[in-house]
CSV table of N, CA, C and O in Angstrom, one decimal:
chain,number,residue,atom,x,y,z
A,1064,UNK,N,17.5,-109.0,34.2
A,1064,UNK,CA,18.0,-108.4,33.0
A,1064,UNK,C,17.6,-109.2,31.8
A,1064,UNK,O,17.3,-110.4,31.7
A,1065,UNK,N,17.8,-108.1,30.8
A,1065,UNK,CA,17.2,-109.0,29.2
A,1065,UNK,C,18.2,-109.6,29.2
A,1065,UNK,O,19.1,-109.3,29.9
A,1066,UNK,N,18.1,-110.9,28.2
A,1066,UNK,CA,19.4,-111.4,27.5
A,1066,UNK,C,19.9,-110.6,26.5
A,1066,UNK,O,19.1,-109.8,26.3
A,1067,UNK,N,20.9,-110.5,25.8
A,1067,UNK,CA,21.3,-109.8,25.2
A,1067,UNK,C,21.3,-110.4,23.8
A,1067,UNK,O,21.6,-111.5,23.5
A,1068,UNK,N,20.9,-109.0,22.8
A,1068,UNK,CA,20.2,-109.5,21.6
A,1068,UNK,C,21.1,-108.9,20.7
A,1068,UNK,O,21.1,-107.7,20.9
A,1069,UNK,N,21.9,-109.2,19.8
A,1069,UNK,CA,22.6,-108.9,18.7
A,1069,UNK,C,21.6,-107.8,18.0
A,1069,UNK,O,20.4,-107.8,17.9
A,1070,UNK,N,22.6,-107.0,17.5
A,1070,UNK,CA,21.3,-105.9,16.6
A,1070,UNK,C,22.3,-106.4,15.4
A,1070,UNK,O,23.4,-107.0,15.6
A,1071,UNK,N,21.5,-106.1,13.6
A,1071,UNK,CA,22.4,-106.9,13.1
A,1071,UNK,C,23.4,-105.8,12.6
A,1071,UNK,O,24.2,-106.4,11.9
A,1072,UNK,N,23.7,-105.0,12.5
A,1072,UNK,CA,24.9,-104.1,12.6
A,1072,UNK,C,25.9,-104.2,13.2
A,1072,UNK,O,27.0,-103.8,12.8
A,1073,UNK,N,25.6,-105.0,14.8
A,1073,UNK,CA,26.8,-105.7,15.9
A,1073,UNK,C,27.4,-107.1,15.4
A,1073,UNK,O,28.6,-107.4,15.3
A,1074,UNK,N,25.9,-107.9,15.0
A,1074,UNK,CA,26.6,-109.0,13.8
A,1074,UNK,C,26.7,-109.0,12.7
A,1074,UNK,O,26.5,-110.1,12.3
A,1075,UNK,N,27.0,-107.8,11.7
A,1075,UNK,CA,27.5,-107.8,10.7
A,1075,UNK,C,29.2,-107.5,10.7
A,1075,UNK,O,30.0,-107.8,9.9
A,1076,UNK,N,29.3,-106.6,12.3
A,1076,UNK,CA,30.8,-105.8,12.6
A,1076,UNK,C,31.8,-107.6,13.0
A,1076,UNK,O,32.8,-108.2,12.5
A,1077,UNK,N,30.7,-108.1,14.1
A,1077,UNK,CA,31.2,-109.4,14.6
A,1077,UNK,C,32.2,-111.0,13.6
A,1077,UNK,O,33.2,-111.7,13.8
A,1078,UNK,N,30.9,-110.9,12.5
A,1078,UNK,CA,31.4,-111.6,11.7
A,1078,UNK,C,32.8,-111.2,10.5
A,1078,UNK,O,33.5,-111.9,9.8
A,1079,UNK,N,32.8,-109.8,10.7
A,1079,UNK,CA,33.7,-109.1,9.5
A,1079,UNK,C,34.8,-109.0,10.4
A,1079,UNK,O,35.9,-109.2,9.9
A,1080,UNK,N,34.7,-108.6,12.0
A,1080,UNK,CA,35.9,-109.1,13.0
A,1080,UNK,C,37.0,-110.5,12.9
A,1080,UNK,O,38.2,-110.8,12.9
A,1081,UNK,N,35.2,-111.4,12.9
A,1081,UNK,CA,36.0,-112.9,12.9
A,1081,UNK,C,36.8,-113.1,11.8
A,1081,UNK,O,37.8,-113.7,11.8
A,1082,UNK,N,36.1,-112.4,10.5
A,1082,UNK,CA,36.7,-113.4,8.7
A,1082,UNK,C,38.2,-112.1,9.2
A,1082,UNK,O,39.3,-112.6,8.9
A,1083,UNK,N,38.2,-111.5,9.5
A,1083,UNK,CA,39.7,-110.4,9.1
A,1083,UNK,C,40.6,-111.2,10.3
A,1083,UNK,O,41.7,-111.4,9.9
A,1084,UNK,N,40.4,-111.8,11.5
A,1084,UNK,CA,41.1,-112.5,12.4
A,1084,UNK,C,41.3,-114.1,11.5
A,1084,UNK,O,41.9,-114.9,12.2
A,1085,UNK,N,41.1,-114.5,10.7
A,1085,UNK,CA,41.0,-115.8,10.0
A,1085,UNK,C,42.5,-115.8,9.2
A,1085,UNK,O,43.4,-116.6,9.2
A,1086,UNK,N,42.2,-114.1,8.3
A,1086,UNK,CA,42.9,-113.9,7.7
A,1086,UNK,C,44.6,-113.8,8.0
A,1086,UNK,O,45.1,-113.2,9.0
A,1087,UNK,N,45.5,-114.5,6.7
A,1087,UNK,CA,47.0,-114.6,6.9
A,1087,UNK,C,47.8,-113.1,7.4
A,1087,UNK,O,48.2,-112.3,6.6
A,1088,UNK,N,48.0,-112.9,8.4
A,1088,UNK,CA,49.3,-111.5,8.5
A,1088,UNK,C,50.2,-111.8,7.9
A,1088,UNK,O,50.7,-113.0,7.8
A,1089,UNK,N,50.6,-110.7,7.6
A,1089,UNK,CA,51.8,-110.3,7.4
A,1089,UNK,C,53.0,-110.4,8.3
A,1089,UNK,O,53.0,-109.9,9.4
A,1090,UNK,N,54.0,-111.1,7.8
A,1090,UNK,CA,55.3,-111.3,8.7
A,1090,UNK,C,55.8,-110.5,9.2
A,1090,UNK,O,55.9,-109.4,8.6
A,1091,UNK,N,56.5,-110.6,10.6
A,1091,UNK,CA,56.3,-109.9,11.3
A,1091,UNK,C,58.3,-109.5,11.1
A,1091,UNK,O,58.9,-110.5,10.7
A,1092,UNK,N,59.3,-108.3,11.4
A,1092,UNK,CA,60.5,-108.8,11.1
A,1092,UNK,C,61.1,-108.6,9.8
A,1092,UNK,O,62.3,-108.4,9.6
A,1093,UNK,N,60.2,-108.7,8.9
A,1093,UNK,CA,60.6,-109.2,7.4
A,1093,UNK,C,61.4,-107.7,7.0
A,1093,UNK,O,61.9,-107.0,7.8
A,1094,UNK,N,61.3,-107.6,5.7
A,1094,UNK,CA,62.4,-106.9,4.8
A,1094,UNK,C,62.2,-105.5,5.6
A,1094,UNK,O,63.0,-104.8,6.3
A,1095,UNK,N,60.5,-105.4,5.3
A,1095,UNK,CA,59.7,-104.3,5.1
A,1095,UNK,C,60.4,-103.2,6.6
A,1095,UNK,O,60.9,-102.1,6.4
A,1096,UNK,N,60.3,-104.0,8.1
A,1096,UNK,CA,60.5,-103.4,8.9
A,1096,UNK,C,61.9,-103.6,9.0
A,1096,UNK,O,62.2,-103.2,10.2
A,1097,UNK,N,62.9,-104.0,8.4
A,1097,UNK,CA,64.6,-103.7,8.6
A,1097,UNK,C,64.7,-102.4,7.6
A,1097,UNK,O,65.7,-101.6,8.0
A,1098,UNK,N,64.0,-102.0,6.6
A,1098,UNK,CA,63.7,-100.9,5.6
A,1098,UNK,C,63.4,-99.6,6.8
A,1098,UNK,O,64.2,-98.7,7.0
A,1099,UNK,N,62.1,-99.8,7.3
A,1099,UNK,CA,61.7,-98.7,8.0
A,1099,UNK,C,62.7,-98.3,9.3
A,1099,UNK,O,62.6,-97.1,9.7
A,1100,UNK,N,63.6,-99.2,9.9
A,1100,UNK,CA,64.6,-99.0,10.5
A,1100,UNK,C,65.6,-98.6,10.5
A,1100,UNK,O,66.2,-98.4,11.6
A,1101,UNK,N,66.2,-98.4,9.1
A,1101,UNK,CA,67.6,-97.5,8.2
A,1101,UNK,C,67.1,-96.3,8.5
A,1101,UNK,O,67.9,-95.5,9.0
A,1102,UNK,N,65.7,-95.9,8.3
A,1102,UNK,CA,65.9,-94.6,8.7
A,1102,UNK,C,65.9,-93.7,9.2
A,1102,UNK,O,65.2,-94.0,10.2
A,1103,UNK,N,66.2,-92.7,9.3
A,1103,UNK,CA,67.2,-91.5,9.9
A,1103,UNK,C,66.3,-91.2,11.1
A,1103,UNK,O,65.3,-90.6,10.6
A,1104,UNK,N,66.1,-91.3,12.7
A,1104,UNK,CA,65.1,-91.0,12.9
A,1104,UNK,C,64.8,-89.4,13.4
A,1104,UNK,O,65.8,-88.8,13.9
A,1105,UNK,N,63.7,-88.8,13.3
A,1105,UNK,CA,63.3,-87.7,12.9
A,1105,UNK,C,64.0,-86.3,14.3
A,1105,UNK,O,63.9,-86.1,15.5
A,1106,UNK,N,64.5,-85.8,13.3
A,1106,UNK,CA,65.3,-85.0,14.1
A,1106,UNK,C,66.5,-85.0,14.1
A,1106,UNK,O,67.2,-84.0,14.4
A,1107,UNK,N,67.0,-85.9,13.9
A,1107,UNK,CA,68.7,-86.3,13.6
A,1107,UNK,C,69.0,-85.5,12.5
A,1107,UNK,O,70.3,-85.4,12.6
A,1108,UNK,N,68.8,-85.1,11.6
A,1108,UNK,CA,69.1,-84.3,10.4
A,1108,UNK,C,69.1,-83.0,10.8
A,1108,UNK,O,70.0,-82.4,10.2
A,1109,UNK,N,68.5,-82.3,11.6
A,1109,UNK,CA,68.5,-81.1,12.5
A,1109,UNK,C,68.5,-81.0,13.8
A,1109,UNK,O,67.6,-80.8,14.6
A,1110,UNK,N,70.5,-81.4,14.0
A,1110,UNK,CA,70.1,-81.4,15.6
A,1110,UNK,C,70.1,-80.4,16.3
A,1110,UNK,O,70.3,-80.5,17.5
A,1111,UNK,N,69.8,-78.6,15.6
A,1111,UNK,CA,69.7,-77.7,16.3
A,1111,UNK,C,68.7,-77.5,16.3
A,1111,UNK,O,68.6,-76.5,17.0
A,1112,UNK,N,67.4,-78.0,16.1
A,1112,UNK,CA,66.0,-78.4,16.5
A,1112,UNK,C,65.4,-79.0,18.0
A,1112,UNK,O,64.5,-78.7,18.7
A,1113,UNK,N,66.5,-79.7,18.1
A,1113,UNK,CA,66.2,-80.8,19.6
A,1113,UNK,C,66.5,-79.6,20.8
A,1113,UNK,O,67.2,-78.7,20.4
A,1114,UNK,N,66.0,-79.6,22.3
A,1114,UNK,CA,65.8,-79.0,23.1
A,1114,UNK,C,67.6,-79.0,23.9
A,1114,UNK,O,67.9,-78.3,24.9
């Protein structure tokens, strides 16, 4: 078998993989998802909808 040869489109994806895994996330928990959790979840406002 060949060795395997990077085309540079695979290392352009590779290195834009590594710098975005480098990068700080976002907390995980925070306001944002106690926010998205108040709400109503879908179907509850019409429970003559549900089966």
């Amino acid at each position: 078998m060949t060795d395997k040869i990077e085309t540079p489109i695979q290392r352009a994806f590779r290195l834009k993989q590594e710098k975005l895994a480098q990068k700080e996330k976002a907390p995980r928990g925070g306001a944002f998802q106690r926010e998205q959790n108040k709400r109503i979840d879908a179907g509850k406002s019409r429970p003559w909808m549900t089966k």
